[in-house]
PDB file of C-alpha atoms in Angstrom:
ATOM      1  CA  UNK A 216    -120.839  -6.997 -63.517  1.00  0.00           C
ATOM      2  CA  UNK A 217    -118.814  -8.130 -60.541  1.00  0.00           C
ATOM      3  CA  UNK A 218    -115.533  -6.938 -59.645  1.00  0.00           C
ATOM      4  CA  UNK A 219    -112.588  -8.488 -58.904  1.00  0.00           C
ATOM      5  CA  UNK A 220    -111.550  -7.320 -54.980  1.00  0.00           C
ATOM      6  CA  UNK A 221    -108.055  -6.766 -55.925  1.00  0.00           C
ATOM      7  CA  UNK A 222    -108.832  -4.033 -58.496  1.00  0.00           C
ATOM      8  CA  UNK A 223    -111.725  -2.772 -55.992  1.00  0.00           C
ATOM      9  CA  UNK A 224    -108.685  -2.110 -53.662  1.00  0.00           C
ATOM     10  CA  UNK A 225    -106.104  -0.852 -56.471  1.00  0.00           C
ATOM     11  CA  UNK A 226    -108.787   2.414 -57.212  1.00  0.00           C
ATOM     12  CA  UNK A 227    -109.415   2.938 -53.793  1.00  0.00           C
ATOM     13  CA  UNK A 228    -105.596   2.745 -53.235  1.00  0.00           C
ATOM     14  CA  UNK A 229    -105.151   5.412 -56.116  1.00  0.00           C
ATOM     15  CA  UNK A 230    -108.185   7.580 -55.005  1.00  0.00           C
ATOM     16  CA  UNK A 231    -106.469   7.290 -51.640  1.00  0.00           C
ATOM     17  CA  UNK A 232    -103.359   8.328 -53.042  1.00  0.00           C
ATOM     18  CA  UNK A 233    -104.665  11.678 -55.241  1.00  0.00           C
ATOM     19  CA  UNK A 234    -106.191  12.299 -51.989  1.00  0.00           C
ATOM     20  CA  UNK A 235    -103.081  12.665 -50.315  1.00  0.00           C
ATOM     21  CA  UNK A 236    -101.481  14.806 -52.914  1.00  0.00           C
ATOM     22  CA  UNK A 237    -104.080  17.185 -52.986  1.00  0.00           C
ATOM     23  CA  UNK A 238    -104.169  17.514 -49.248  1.00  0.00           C
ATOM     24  CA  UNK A 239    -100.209  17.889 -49.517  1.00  0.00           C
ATOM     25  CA  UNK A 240    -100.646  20.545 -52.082  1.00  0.00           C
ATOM     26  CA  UNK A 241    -103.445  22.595 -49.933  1.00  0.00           C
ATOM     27  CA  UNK A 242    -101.113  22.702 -46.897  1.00  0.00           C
ATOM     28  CA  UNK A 243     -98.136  23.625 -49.000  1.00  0.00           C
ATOM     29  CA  UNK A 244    -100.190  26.393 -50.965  1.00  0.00           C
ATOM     30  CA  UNK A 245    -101.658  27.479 -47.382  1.00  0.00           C
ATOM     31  CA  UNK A 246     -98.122  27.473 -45.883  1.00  0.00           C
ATOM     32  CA  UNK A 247     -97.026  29.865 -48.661  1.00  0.00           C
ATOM     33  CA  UNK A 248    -100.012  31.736 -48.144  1.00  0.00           C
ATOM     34  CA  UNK A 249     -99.336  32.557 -44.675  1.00  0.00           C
ATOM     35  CA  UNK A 250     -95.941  33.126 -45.245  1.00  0.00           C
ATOM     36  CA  UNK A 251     -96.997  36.204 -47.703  1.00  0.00           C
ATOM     37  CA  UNK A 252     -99.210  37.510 -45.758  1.00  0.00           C
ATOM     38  CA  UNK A 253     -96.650  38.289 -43.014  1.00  0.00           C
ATOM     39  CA  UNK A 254     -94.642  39.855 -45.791  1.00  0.00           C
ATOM     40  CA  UNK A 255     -97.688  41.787 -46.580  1.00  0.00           C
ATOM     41  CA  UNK A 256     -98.275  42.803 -42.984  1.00  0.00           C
ATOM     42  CA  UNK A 257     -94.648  43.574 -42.635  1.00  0.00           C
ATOM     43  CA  UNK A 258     -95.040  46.107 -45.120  1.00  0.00           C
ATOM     44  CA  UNK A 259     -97.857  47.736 -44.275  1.00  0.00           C
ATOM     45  CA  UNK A 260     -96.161  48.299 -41.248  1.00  0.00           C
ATOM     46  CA  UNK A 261     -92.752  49.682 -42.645  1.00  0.00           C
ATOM     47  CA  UNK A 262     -95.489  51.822 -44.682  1.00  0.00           C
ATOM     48  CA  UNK A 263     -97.178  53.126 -41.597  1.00  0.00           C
ATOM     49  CA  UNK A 264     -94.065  54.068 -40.413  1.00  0.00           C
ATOM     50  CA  UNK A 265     -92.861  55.674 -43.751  1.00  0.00           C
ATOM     51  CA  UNK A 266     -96.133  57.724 -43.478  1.00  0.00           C
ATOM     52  CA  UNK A 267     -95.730  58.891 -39.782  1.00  0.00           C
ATOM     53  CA  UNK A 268     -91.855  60.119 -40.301  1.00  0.00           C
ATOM     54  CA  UNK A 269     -93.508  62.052 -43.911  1.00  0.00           C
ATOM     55  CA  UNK A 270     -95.774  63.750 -41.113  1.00  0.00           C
ATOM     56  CA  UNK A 271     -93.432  64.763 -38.923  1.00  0.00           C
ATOM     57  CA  UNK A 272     -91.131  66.163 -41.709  1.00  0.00           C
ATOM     58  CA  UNK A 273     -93.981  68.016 -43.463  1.00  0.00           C
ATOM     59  CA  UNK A 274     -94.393  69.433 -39.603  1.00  0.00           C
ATOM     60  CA  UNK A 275     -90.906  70.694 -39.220  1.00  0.00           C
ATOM     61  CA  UNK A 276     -90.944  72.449 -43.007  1.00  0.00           C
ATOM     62  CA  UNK A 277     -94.155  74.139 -41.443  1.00  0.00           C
ATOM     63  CA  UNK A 278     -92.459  75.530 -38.961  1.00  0.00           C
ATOM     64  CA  UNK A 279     -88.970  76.115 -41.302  1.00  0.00           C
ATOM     65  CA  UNK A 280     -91.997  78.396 -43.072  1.00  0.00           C
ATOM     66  CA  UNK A 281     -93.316  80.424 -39.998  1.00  0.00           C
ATOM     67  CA  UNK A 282     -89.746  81.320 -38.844  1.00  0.00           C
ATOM     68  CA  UNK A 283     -88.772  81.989 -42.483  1.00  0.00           C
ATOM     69  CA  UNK A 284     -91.592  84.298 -42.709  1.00  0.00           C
ATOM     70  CA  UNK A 285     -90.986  85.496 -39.288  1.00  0.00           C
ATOM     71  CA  UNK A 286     -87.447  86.334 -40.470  1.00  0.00           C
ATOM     72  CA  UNK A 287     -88.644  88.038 -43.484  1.00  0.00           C
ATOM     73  CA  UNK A 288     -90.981  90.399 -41.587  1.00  0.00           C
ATOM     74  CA  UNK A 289     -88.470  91.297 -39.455  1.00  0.00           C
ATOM     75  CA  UNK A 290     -85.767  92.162 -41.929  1.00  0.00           C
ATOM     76  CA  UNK A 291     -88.406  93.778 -43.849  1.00  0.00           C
ATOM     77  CA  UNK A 292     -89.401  95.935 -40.513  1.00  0.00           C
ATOM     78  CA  UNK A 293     -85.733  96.732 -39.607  1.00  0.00           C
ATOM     79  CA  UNK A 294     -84.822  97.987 -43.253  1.00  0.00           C
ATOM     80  CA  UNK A 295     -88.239  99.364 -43.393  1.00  0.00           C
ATOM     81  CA  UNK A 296     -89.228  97.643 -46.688  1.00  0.00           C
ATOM     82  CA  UNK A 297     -93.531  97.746 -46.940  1.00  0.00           C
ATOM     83  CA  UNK A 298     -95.009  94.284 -47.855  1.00  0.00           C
ATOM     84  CA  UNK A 299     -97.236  94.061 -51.210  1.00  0.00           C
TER      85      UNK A 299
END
């Protein structure tokens, strides 16, 4: 069976076409794709930093301890109160 050229060129034009699209859909999809994974970074960043300041806060209540404790002992000692 022999085809006529014109309708040879019509499916390639359409195959063409769908070609296109899906290319234009990849790039779009791979645009958003980037664009969440800098939101994704961003956050793990902003989390890293959330995580440092929790450090240096569980640091300073450390220390808030010890010089509670050092208070303690000493009000203890100057009232002359034993510890258990």
């Amino acid at each position: 069976m022999v085809m006529d050229p014109s309708l040879i060129i019509l499916v390639e034009l359409a195959v063409l076409g769908i070609e296109i699209i899906v290319i234009l859909l990849l790039l779009t999809h791979l645009h958003k794709l980037k664009k969440h994974t800098r939101t994704l970074e961003n956050h793990f960043s902003e989390l890293d930093n959330h995580v440092e300041k929790m450090d240096e806060h569980i640091i300073e209540l450390e220390n808030h301890t010890k010089k509670t404790e050092e208070n303690i002992n000493k009000l203890s000692a100057s009232l002359d109160i034993e510890e258990d």
